[in-house]
CSV table of C-alpha atoms in Angstrom, one decimal:
chain,number,residue,atom,x,y,z
A,1,UNK,CA,-25.2,-15.3,1.2
A,2,UNK,CA,-22.6,-13.3,3.1
A,3,UNK,CA,-19.1,-13.0,1.6
A,4,UNK,CA,-17.6,-12.7,5.0
A,5,UNK,CA,-14.7,-15.0,5.7
A,6,UNK,CA,-15.2,-16.9,9.0
A,7,UNK,CA,-16.6,-14.9,11.9
A,8,UNK,CA,-14.0,-12.2,12.0
A,9,UNK,CA,-15.5,-8.9,13.0
A,10,UNK,CA,-14.3,-6.0,15.1
A,11,UNK,CA,-13.3,-2.4,15.2
A,12,UNK,CA,-10.2,-1.2,13.3
A,13,UNK,CA,-8.4,-0.2,16.4
A,14,UNK,CA,-8.8,0.1,20.1
A,15,UNK,CA,-7.5,3.1,22.0
A,16,UNK,CA,-4.4,4.8,20.5
A,17,UNK,CA,-2.7,1.6,19.4
A,18,UNK,CA,-3.6,-1.7,17.8
A,19,UNK,CA,-4.0,-4.8,20.0
A,20,UNK,CA,-1.8,-7.4,18.3
A,21,UNK,CA,-2.8,-11.0,17.9
A,22,UNK,CA,-0.6,-13.8,16.9
A,23,UNK,CA,-1.7,-15.2,13.5
A,24,UNK,CA,-2.1,-18.9,12.8
A,25,UNK,CA,0.9,-20.9,11.7
A,26,UNK,CA,2.1,-20.0,8.3
A,27,UNK,CA,1.4,-22.7,5.8
A,28,UNK,CA,4.6,-24.3,4.5
A,29,UNK,CA,4.2,-24.8,0.8
A,30,UNK,CA,6.7,-26.6,-1.4
A,31,UNK,CA,7.1,-27.7,-5.0
A,32,UNK,CA,6.1,-24.3,-6.2
A,33,UNK,CA,8.3,-21.6,-7.6
A,34,UNK,CA,8.3,-18.1,-6.1
A,35,UNK,CA,6.9,-16.7,-9.3
A,36,UNK,CA,4.1,-17.9,-11.5
A,37,UNK,CA,2.5,-20.1,-8.8
A,38,UNK,CA,-0.9,-21.8,-9.3
A,39,UNK,CA,-2.8,-19.1,-7.4
A,40,UNK,CA,-1.2,-16.2,-9.3
A,41,UNK,CA,-0.5,-16.5,-13.0
A,42,UNK,CA,1.5,-13.3,-13.4
A,43,UNK,CA,5.2,-14.0,-13.8
A,44,UNK,CA,7.8,-12.1,-11.9
A,45,UNK,CA,11.6,-11.9,-11.6
A,46,UNK,CA,13.1,-11.8,-8.1
A,47,UNK,CA,16.7,-12.5,-9.1
A,48,UNK,CA,17.7,-9.5,-7.1
A,49,UNK,CA,16.3,-11.0,-3.9
A,50,UNK,CA,16.9,-14.7,-4.3
A,51,UNK,CA,20.1,-16.5,-3.3
A,52,UNK,CA,22.1,-17.7,-6.3
A,53,UNK,CA,21.8,-21.3,-7.3
A,54,UNK,CA,18.8,-22.0,-5.0
A,55,UNK,CA,15.6,-23.8,-5.6
A,56,UNK,CA,13.0,-21.7,-4.0
A,57,UNK,CA,9.8,-22.7,-2.3
A,58,UNK,CA,7.0,-20.3,-1.8
A,59,UNK,CA,8.0,-17.9,1.1
A,60,UNK,CA,4.9,-16.1,2.2
A,61,UNK,CA,4.5,-12.3,2.5
A,62,UNK,CA,2.9,-11.9,5.8
A,63,UNK,CA,1.5,-9.4,8.2
A,64,UNK,CA,-0.1,-9.4,11.5
A,65,UNK,CA,-3.0,-7.0,12.1
A,66,UNK,CA,-4.8,-5.7,15.1
A,67,UNK,CA,-6.9,-8.0,17.3
A,68,UNK,CA,-10.5,-7.6,18.1
A,69,UNK,CA,-12.9,-9.3,20.5
A,70,UNK,CA,-14.1,-11.8,17.9
A,71,UNK,CA,-11.2,-11.7,15.4
A,72,UNK,CA,-9.9,-15.2,14.7
A,73,UNK,CA,-6.3,-16.0,14.2
A,74,UNK,CA,-5.4,-15.8,10.5
A,75,UNK,CA,-2.7,-17.0,8.2
A,76,UNK,CA,-1.5,-14.3,5.8
A,77,UNK,CA,1.0,-14.8,3.0
A,78,UNK,CA,1.7,-14.2,-0.7
A,79,UNK,CA,4.1,-14.9,-3.5
A,80,UNK,CA,6.9,-12.7,-4.7
A,81,UNK,CA,6.7,-9.3,-6.2
A,82,UNK,CA,8.0,-7.9,-9.5
A,83,UNK,CA,9.1,-4.2,-9.3
A,84,UNK,CA,7.3,-2.1,-11.8
A,85,UNK,CA,9.2,-1.1,-14.9
A,86,UNK,CA,8.7,2.0,-17.1
A,87,UNK,CA,7.3,1.1,-20.6
A,88,UNK,CA,9.2,3.9,-22.4
A,89,UNK,CA,11.8,6.6,-21.9
A,90,UNK,CA,11.0,9.4,-19.5
A,91,UNK,CA,9.8,12.5,-21.2
A,92,UNK,CA,10.3,15.8,-19.4
A,93,UNK,CA,8.3,18.9,-20.3
A,94,UNK,CA,10.1,22.2,-19.9
A,95,UNK,CA,7.6,23.3,-17.2
A,96,UNK,CA,8.2,20.2,-15.1
A,97,UNK,CA,11.9,20.7,-15.3
A,98,UNK,CA,11.5,24.3,-14.3
A,99,UNK,CA,9.4,23.2,-11.3
A,100,UNK,CA,11.9,20.5,-10.4
A,101,UNK,CA,14.6,23.2,-10.2
A,102,UNK,CA,12.7,24.9,-7.5
A,103,UNK,CA,12.4,21.8,-5.4
A,104,UNK,CA,14.9,19.9,-3.3
A,105,UNK,CA,15.9,16.5,-4.5
A,106,UNK,CA,13.2,14.0,-3.5
A,107,UNK,CA,16.0,11.6,-2.3
A,108,UNK,CA,17.1,14.2,0.3
A,109,UNK,CA,13.7,14.6,1.8
A,110,UNK,CA,14.2,14.9,5.6
A,111,UNK,CA,12.3,12.1,7.2
A,112,UNK,CA,12.4,13.8,10.6
A,113,UNK,CA,10.3,16.7,9.6
A,114,UNK,CA,6.7,16.8,10.8
A,115,UNK,CA,5.6,18.3,7.5
A,116,UNK,CA,6.7,18.1,3.9
A,117,UNK,CA,6.2,19.9,0.6
A,118,UNK,CA,2.7,20.3,-0.8
A,119,UNK,CA,2.7,19.1,-4.4
A,120,UNK,CA,0.6,21.5,-6.4
A,121,UNK,CA,-0.4,21.1,-10.1
A,122,UNK,CA,2.3,22.1,-12.6
A,123,UNK,CA,2.0,25.8,-13.5
A,124,UNK,CA,1.4,25.2,-17.2
A,125,UNK,CA,-1.8,23.2,-16.9
A,126,UNK,CA,-3.5,22.9,-20.3
A,127,UNK,CA,-7.2,23.6,-20.9
A,128,UNK,CA,-7.7,19.8,-21.3
A,129,UNK,CA,-6.1,19.2,-17.8
A,130,UNK,CA,-8.5,21.8,-16.3
A,131,UNK,CA,-11.4,20.2,-18.0
A,132,UNK,CA,-10.5,16.7,-16.8
A,133,UNK,CA,-10.1,18.0,-13.3
A,134,UNK,CA,-13.5,19.6,-13.4
A,135,UNK,CA,-15.1,16.3,-14.5
A,136,UNK,CA,-13.2,14.3,-11.9
A,137,UNK,CA,-14.2,16.6,-9.1
A,138,UNK,CA,-17.8,15.8,-9.5
A,139,UNK,CA,-18.0,12.0,-9.1
A,140,UNK,CA,-16.2,12.1,-5.7
A,141,UNK,CA,-19.4,12.7,-3.8
A,142,UNK,CA,-21.0,10.6,-1.1
A,143,UNK,CA,-24.7,9.6,-1.4
A,144,UNK,CA,-26.4,9.1,1.9
A,145,UNK,CA,-29.7,7.3,2.4
A,146,UNK,CA,-31.5,6.4,5.6
A,147,UNK,CA,-33.2,3.0,5.3
A,148,UNK,CA,-36.9,3.4,4.4
A,149,UNK,CA,-36.5,7.1,3.5
A,150,UNK,CA,-35.8,9.0,0.3
A,151,UNK,CA,-32.2,9.3,-0.9
A,152,UNK,CA,-30.5,12.6,-0.6
A,153,UNK,CA,-27.0,13.8,-1.5
A,154,UNK,CA,-24.4,15.4,0.7
A,155,UNK,CA,-21.7,17.0,-1.4
A,156,UNK,CA,-18.9,17.9,1.0
A,157,UNK,CA,-16.1,19.9,-0.7
A,158,UNK,CA,-12.8,18.1,-0.2
A,159,UNK,CA,-10.3,19.9,2.0
A,160,UNK,CA,-8.0,22.3,0.1
A,161,UNK,CA,-4.7,20.7,1.0
A,162,UNK,CA,-4.9,21.3,4.8
A,163,UNK,CA,-6.2,17.9,5.8
A,164,UNK,CA,-2.8,16.8,7.1
A,165,UNK,CA,0.6,18.2,7.8
A,166,UNK,CA,2.8,16.4,5.3
A,167,UNK,CA,3.2,15.6,1.6
A,168,UNK,CA,0.0,16.3,-0.3
A,169,UNK,CA,-0.9,15.7,-3.9
A,170,UNK,CA,-4.0,16.4,-6.0
A,171,UNK,CA,-4.3,13.4,-8.4
A,172,UNK,CA,-7.2,15.1,-10.2
A,173,UNK,CA,-4.6,16.7,-12.5
A,174,UNK,CA,-2.8,14.4,-14.9
A,175,UNK,CA,0.4,16.5,-14.9
A,176,UNK,CA,0.5,16.6,-11.1
A,177,UNK,CA,0.1,12.8,-10.8
A,178,UNK,CA,2.8,12.3,-13.4
A,179,UNK,CA,5.2,14.7,-11.7
A,180,UNK,CA,4.6,13.2,-8.3
A,181,UNK,CA,5.3,9.7,-9.6
A,182,UNK,CA,8.4,10.8,-11.3
A,183,UNK,CA,9.9,12.7,-8.4
A,184,UNK,CA,8.5,10.8,-5.3
A,185,UNK,CA,8.1,7.2,-6.5
A,186,UNK,CA,11.0,6.6,-8.9
A,187,UNK,CA,14.0,8.7,-7.9
A,188,UNK,CA,15.7,6.8,-5.1
A,189,UNK,CA,15.8,3.3,-6.5
A,190,UNK,CA,19.6,3.6,-7.0
A,191,UNK,CA,20.1,4.5,-3.3
A,192,UNK,CA,22.9,2.5,-1.8
A,193,UNK,CA,22.0,0.1,0.9
A,194,UNK,CA,25.4,0.1,2.5
A,195,UNK,CA,24.6,-2.8,4.8
A,196,UNK,CA,27.1,-3.3,7.6
A,197,UNK,CA,26.0,-6.7,8.8
A,198,UNK,CA,27.4,-10.3,8.4
A,199,UNK,CA,25.3,-13.5,8.3
A,200,UNK,CA,28.2,-15.6,9.4
A,201,UNK,CA,28.5,-14.0,12.8
A,202,UNK,CA,24.8,-13.2,13.4
A,203,UNK,CA,25.3,-9.5,12.9
A,204,UNK,CA,22.1,-7.8,11.6
A,205,UNK,CA,24.1,-4.6,11.0
A,206,UNK,CA,22.5,-1.4,9.8
A,207,UNK,CA,21.7,0.2,6.4
A,208,UNK,CA,22.4,3.7,5.2
A,209,UNK,CA,20.2,6.5,6.4
A,210,UNK,CA,19.6,7.4,2.7
A,211,UNK,CA,18.1,4.0,2.1
A,212,UNK,CA,15.8,4.2,5.2
A,213,UNK,CA,14.7,7.6,4.0
A,214,UNK,CA,14.0,6.2,0.6
A,215,UNK,CA,11.8,3.5,2.1
A,216,UNK,CA,9.9,6.1,4.1
A,217,UNK,CA,9.5,8.3,1.0
A,218,UNK,CA,7.9,5.3,-0.9
A,219,UNK,CA,5.5,4.8,2.0
A,220,UNK,CA,4.5,8.4,2.0
A,221,UNK,CA,4.1,8.4,-1.7
A,222,UNK,CA,1.4,5.8,-1.5
A,223,UNK,CA,-0.2,7.5,1.5
A,224,UNK,CA,-0.3,10.9,-0.2
A,225,UNK,CA,-1.9,9.4,-3.3
A,226,UNK,CA,-4.5,7.6,-1.2
A,227,UNK,CA,-5.3,10.9,0.6
A,228,UNK,CA,-4.3,9.9,4.1
A,229,UNK,CA,-1.7,11.7,6.3
A,230,UNK,CA,1.6,11.3,4.6
A,231,UNK,CA,3.6,12.7,7.5
A,232,UNK,CA,4.7,9.3,8.8
A,233,UNK,CA,8.2,9.4,10.2
A,234,UNK,CA,10.7,6.8,11.1
A,235,UNK,CA,11.4,5.8,14.7
A,236,UNK,CA,15.0,4.8,15.3
A,237,UNK,CA,14.1,2.1,17.9
A,238,UNK,CA,11.5,0.6,15.6
A,239,UNK,CA,13.9,0.5,12.7
A,240,UNK,CA,16.6,-1.2,14.9
A,241,UNK,CA,14.0,-3.9,15.9
A,242,UNK,CA,12.9,-4.2,12.3
A,243,UNK,CA,16.5,-4.7,11.2
A,244,UNK,CA,16.8,-7.6,13.7
A,245,UNK,CA,13.5,-9.1,12.4
A,246,UNK,CA,14.5,-8.8,8.8
A,247,UNK,CA,17.9,-10.5,9.6
A,248,UNK,CA,16.2,-13.4,11.2
A,249,UNK,CA,13.9,-13.9,8.2
A,250,UNK,CA,16.9,-13.7,5.9
A,251,UNK,CA,19.2,-16.1,7.6
A,252,UNK,CA,16.4,-18.6,8.3
A,253,UNK,CA,14.9,-18.4,4.8
A,254,UNK,CA,11.4,-18.2,6.0
A,255,UNK,CA,8.8,-15.8,7.5
A,256,UNK,CA,7.1,-15.8,10.8
A,257,UNK,CA,5.6,-13.2,13.1
A,258,UNK,CA,6.5,-15.3,16.1
A,259,UNK,CA,10.0,-16.7,15.7
A,260,UNK,CA,11.3,-18.7,18.7
A,261,UNK,CA,14.6,-19.5,20.2
A,262,UNK,CA,15.2,-22.4,17.8
A,263,UNK,CA,15.7,-19.9,15.0
A,264,UNK,CA,19.2,-19.2,13.9
A,265,UNK,CA,20.4,-15.8,15.2
A,266,UNK,CA,17.3,-15.4,17.4
A,267,UNK,CA,16.9,-12.1,19.3
A,268,UNK,CA,14.2,-10.9,21.6
A,269,UNK,CA,14.2,-7.5,19.8
A,270,UNK,CA,13.8,-9.2,16.5
A,271,UNK,CA,11.0,-11.4,17.9
A,272,UNK,CA,9.1,-8.3,19.1
A,273,UNK,CA,9.5,-6.5,15.8
A,274,UNK,CA,8.4,-9.5,13.8
A,275,UNK,CA,5.1,-9.3,15.7
A,276,UNK,CA,4.5,-5.7,14.8
A,277,UNK,CA,5.8,-5.6,11.2
A,278,UNK,CA,4.9,-6.4,7.7
A,279,UNK,CA,7.4,-9.0,6.4
A,280,UNK,CA,8.8,-9.7,3.0
A,281,UNK,CA,11.2,-12.4,1.9
A,282,UNK,CA,12.8,-11.9,-1.5
A,283,UNK,CA,12.7,-8.1,-1.8
A,284,UNK,CA,13.9,-5.1,0.2
A,285,UNK,CA,13.2,-1.4,0.7
A,286,UNK,CA,10.9,0.3,-1.8
A,287,UNK,CA,10.3,-2.9,-3.8
A,288,UNK,CA,8.9,-4.5,-0.6
A,289,UNK,CA,6.7,-1.4,0.0
A,290,UNK,CA,5.3,-1.8,-3.5
A,291,UNK,CA,4.7,-5.4,-2.8
A,292,UNK,CA,2.8,-4.7,0.4
A,293,UNK,CA,0.4,-2.4,-1.5
A,294,UNK,CA,0.0,-4.9,-4.3
A,295,UNK,CA,-0.8,-7.7,-1.8
A,296,UNK,CA,-0.8,-10.5,-4.2
A,297,UNK,CA,-1.5,-14.2,-3.4
A,298,UNK,CA,-4.5,-16.2,-2.5
A,299,UNK,CA,-4.3,-15.7,1.3
A,300,UNK,CA,-3.9,-11.9,0.9
A,301,UNK,CA,-7.3,-11.5,-0.7
A,302,UNK,CA,-8.4,-9.0,2.0
A,303,UNK,CA,-5.2,-6.9,1.4
A,304,UNK,CA,-4.1,-6.7,5.0
A,305,UNK,CA,-0.7,-5.2,4.2
A,306,UNK,CA,-2.1,-2.5,2.1
A,307,UNK,CA,-4.7,-1.6,4.8
A,308,UNK,CA,-2.0,-1.3,7.5
A,309,UNK,CA,0.3,0.7,5.3
A,310,UNK,CA,-2.4,3.1,4.4
A,311,UNK,CA,-4.0,3.2,7.9
A,312,UNK,CA,-4.8,6.9,8.6
A,313,UNK,CA,-4.0,6.8,12.3
A,314,UNK,CA,-0.4,5.7,11.8
A,315,UNK,CA,2.2,8.3,12.8
A,316,UNK,CA,5.5,6.3,13.1
A,317,UNK,CA,7.0,3.3,11.4
A,318,UNK,CA,10.4,1.5,11.3
A,319,UNK,CA,12.2,-0.3,8.5
A,320,UNK,CA,14.8,-3.0,8.4
A,321,UNK,CA,16.4,-4.4,5.2
A,322,UNK,CA,18.9,-7.2,4.5
A,323,UNK,CA,20.3,-7.6,1.0
A,324,UNK,CA,20.6,-10.8,-0.9
A,325,UNK,CA,23.9,-12.6,-0.6
A,326,UNK,CA,25.2,-15.7,-2.4
A,327,UNK,CA,23.3,-18.1,-0.1
A,328,UNK,CA,20.8,-15.9,1.9
A,329,UNK,CA,17.5,-14.3,1.0
A,330,UNK,CA,16.9,-10.6,0.8
A,331,UNK,CA,14.3,-9.5,3.4
A,332,UNK,CA,12.4,-6.5,4.7
A,333,UNK,CA,10.5,-5.8,7.9
A,334,UNK,CA,8.3,-2.7,8.1
A,335,UNK,CA,7.2,-1.9,11.6
A,336,UNK,CA,3.7,-0.6,11.2
A,337,UNK,CA,2.2,-1.0,14.7
A,338,UNK,CA,3.8,2.1,16.1
A,339,UNK,CA,2.5,5.4,17.4
A,340,UNK,CA,-1.1,6.0,16.5
A,341,UNK,CA,-3.4,9.0,16.7
A,342,UNK,CA,-6.4,8.4,19.0
A,343,UNK,CA,-8.9,10.2,16.8
A,344,UNK,CA,-9.2,9.3,13.1
A,345,UNK,CA,-7.5,12.1,11.2
A,346,UNK,CA,-9.1,13.9,8.3
A,347,UNK,CA,-8.6,12.3,5.0
A,348,UNK,CA,-9.0,13.8,1.5
A,349,UNK,CA,-11.8,11.7,0.2
A,350,UNK,CA,-13.5,10.5,3.4
A,351,UNK,CA,-12.7,6.9,2.4
A,352,UNK,CA,-9.4,5.2,1.5
A,353,UNK,CA,-9.2,3.5,-1.9
A,354,UNK,CA,-6.5,1.9,-3.9
A,355,UNK,CA,-6.2,2.8,-6.7
A,356,UNK,CA,-7.5,6.2,-5.4
A,357,UNK,CA,-9.8,8.6,-7.3
A,358,UNK,CA,-8.0,10.5,-10.0
A,359,UNK,CA,-5.0,9.8,-12.2
A,360,UNK,CA,-3.0,6.7,-11.1
A,361,UNK,CA,0.2,5.5,-12.9
A,362,UNK,CA,-0.3,2.0,-14.4
A,363,UNK,CA,2.8,0.9,-12.6
A,364,UNK,CA,1.0,1.1,-9.3
A,365,UNK,CA,-2.4,0.0,-10.4
A,366,UNK,CA,-2.6,-3.6,-9.2
A,367,UNK,CA,-5.0,-6.6,-9.7
A,368,UNK,CA,-6.8,-5.9,-6.5
A,369,UNK,CA,-8.9,-2.8,-6.0
A,370,UNK,CA,-10.1,-1.8,-2.5
A,371,UNK,CA,-12.1,0.7,-0.6
A,372,UNK,CA,-11.8,1.2,3.1
A,373,UNK,CA,-14.0,3.1,5.5
A,374,UNK,CA,-13.9,3.5,9.2
A,375,UNK,CA,-16.5,1.3,11.0
A,376,UNK,CA,-18.3,0.4,7.7
A,377,UNK,CA,-20.2,-2.8,7.2
A,378,UNK,CA,-19.6,-4.2,3.7
A,379,UNK,CA,-21.5,-7.4,4.1
A,380,UNK,CA,-24.3,-6.3,1.7
A,381,UNK,CA,-22.2,-4.0,-0.4
A,382,UNK,CA,-22.0,-4.3,-4.2
A,383,UNK,CA,-19.4,-3.0,-6.6
A,384,UNK,CA,-20.0,-1.8,-10.2
A,385,UNK,CA,-17.2,-0.7,-12.6
A,386,UNK,CA,-17.3,0.6,-16.1
A,387,UNK,CA,-14.7,1.4,-18.7
A,388,UNK,CA,-15.8,3.9,-21.4
A,389,UNK,CA,-19.4,3.1,-20.5
A,390,UNK,CA,-19.0,-0.7,-20.7
A,391,UNK,CA,-19.5,-2.7,-17.6
A,392,UNK,CA,-16.3,-4.4,-16.3
A,393,UNK,CA,-16.7,-7.9,-15.0
A,394,UNK,CA,-15.3,-8.3,-11.5
A,395,UNK,CA,-15.2,-10.6,-8.5
A,396,UNK,CA,-15.8,-9.3,-5.0
A,397,UNK,CA,-13.5,-11.1,-2.5
A,398,UNK,CA,-14.4,-12.4,1.0
A,399,UNK,CA,-14.8,-9.7,3.6
A,400,UNK,CA,-12.3,-9.8,6.5
A,401,UNK,CA,-12.4,-7.1,9.2
A,402,UNK,CA,-9.8,-6.4,11.8
A,403,UNK,CA,-6.8,-5.2,9.8
A,404,UNK,CA,-6.8,-1.4,9.8
A,405,UNK,CA,-10.1,0.0,8.6
A,406,UNK,CA,-12.9,-2.2,7.3
A,407,UNK,CA,-12.4,-2.9,3.6
A,408,UNK,CA,-14.1,-4.3,0.6
A,409,UNK,CA,-11.8,-5.8,-2.1
A,410,UNK,CA,-12.5,-6.8,-5.7
A,411,UNK,CA,-10.7,-8.0,-8.7
A,412,UNK,CA,-11.8,-6.5,-12.0
A,413,UNK,CA,-11.0,-8.1,-15.3
A,414,UNK,CA,-8.5,-5.5,-16.4
A,415,UNK,CA,-5.0,-5.5,-17.7
A,416,UNK,CA,-2.3,-5.3,-14.9
A,417,UNK,CA,1.1,-3.9,-15.4
A,418,UNK,CA,0.6,-3.2,-19.1
A,419,UNK,CA,1.3,0.3,-20.5
A,420,UNK,CA,-1.9,1.7,-21.8
A,421,UNK,CA,-1.9,3.2,-25.3
A,422,UNK,CA,-4.4,5.8,-24.0
A,423,UNK,CA,-5.8,6.9,-20.6
A,424,UNK,CA,-8.2,4.3,-19.2
A,425,UNK,CA,-11.2,6.0,-17.5
A,426,UNK,CA,-12.8,3.6,-15.0
A,427,UNK,CA,-16.0,4.6,-13.1
A,428,UNK,CA,-16.4,2.9,-9.7
A,429,UNK,CA,-19.6,2.6,-7.7
A,430,UNK,CA,-19.8,0.9,-4.3
A,431,UNK,CA,-23.3,0.6,-3.1
A,432,UNK,CA,-25.1,-0.4,0.1
A,433,UNK,CA,-22.3,0.3,2.6
A,434,UNK,CA,-23.8,0.4,6.1
A,435,UNK,CA,-22.4,3.0,8.5
A,436,UNK,CA,-24.4,2.8,11.7
A,437,UNK,CA,-28.0,3.6,10.8
A,438,UNK,CA,-27.2,5.0,7.4
A,439,UNK,CA,-26.5,3.4,4.0
A,440,UNK,CA,-23.7,5.0,2.1
A,441,UNK,CA,-22.9,4.8,-1.6
A,442,UNK,CA,-19.6,5.8,-3.1
A,443,UNK,CA,-18.9,6.9,-6.7
A,444,UNK,CA,-15.6,8.0,-8.2
A,445,UNK,CA,-13.4,7.8,-11.2
A,446,UNK,CA,-9.9,6.2,-11.6
A,447,UNK,CA,-7.8,7.0,-14.7
A,448,UNK,CA,-5.0,4.6,-15.3
A,449,UNK,CA,-2.4,6.3,-17.3
A,450,UNK,CA,1.2,6.3,-18.5
A,451,UNK,CA,3.1,8.9,-16.6
A,452,UNK,CA,5.9,9.0,-19.2
A,453,UNK,CA,3.6,10.6,-21.8
């Protein structure tokens, strides 16, 4: 029996831009708290994004993806998001400190540049690091088979850092993945928002340029780790519209991709942006970006926000953020349906996975694992995972196409958000992926690790 949800099918994009469809009305759910709801047992703390003294319902995390000829309208929302926390103090090695001295501060990364630094492995790699990288470089091969014929193997060598013009990282090295997390994921979390708006007079205001750059940096962190072009830049007009959209969500205390004139502080610009943005109520800036990649909640089983945030074609985005006040929600709108490349750009692995092959910090390894591939048919695909040679039980979630690239999502029975005592080596195999007349099989290794050790 097919796992496909409904009859939704279609290509990932049409021409150079997505065609946008209005999603179905967002389900209004009450009598549930923002955290620890029935469809997600993990507890969270959104005190930073929740108005003081309020009883919260379940505001959905929503996104609207591209339309296709047969794509049905979909509802798409999730519960709150808990920002990851380090499990122990940060430990710097002398070599990493030396490398940091040679680099500009990650918080001052110029978002207007077309290209960024290439993050190379730390110069003092150990023999163990080299050995691990050698092992990891072997599973990342694609096995091709023509139906009815013998199986053969293509072993294309991954590009040597030239597959896009932007931030790059090689997560096959533990030290590199740890350094990249420390200096591109963590550093800007104390960036001042400096919001200039005012709810009482319907003024959406603006945020500091440093905060917008920090949001972009977090986006490009995830894209670089996933091996897709991490040269996304902010468009000022998109960000202005996203600011209006986030303000409307904040002051109305709910999310919608099609707000109407009955909304408080309605604006045409905010309405347009709402239809082209990922939306988050209860978190802002980089915390919202992490939440989009996590994509928790029963109606986000096909990880639409993750897919759109990691979509290889994307070239521009915009961000809008509203802080929590005494009686208003924090909110984020991330305009993702912006400028797109016509041709699919080259990617590091040929596919897009989260968590990706290589070393991945436990703080960004979430409950849902996914693999995306352009124009792939996952209807008959199977997923097998193992930890230290022991099979990992998992559940493959319903297939829904039409949001970025076609994707298969599964939930393994693994610990989430827990600091591992030792590196966890997971082997992943995704079989029977149909790509035109060929059947493709993917095999790779993900090592969940503590970047502070």
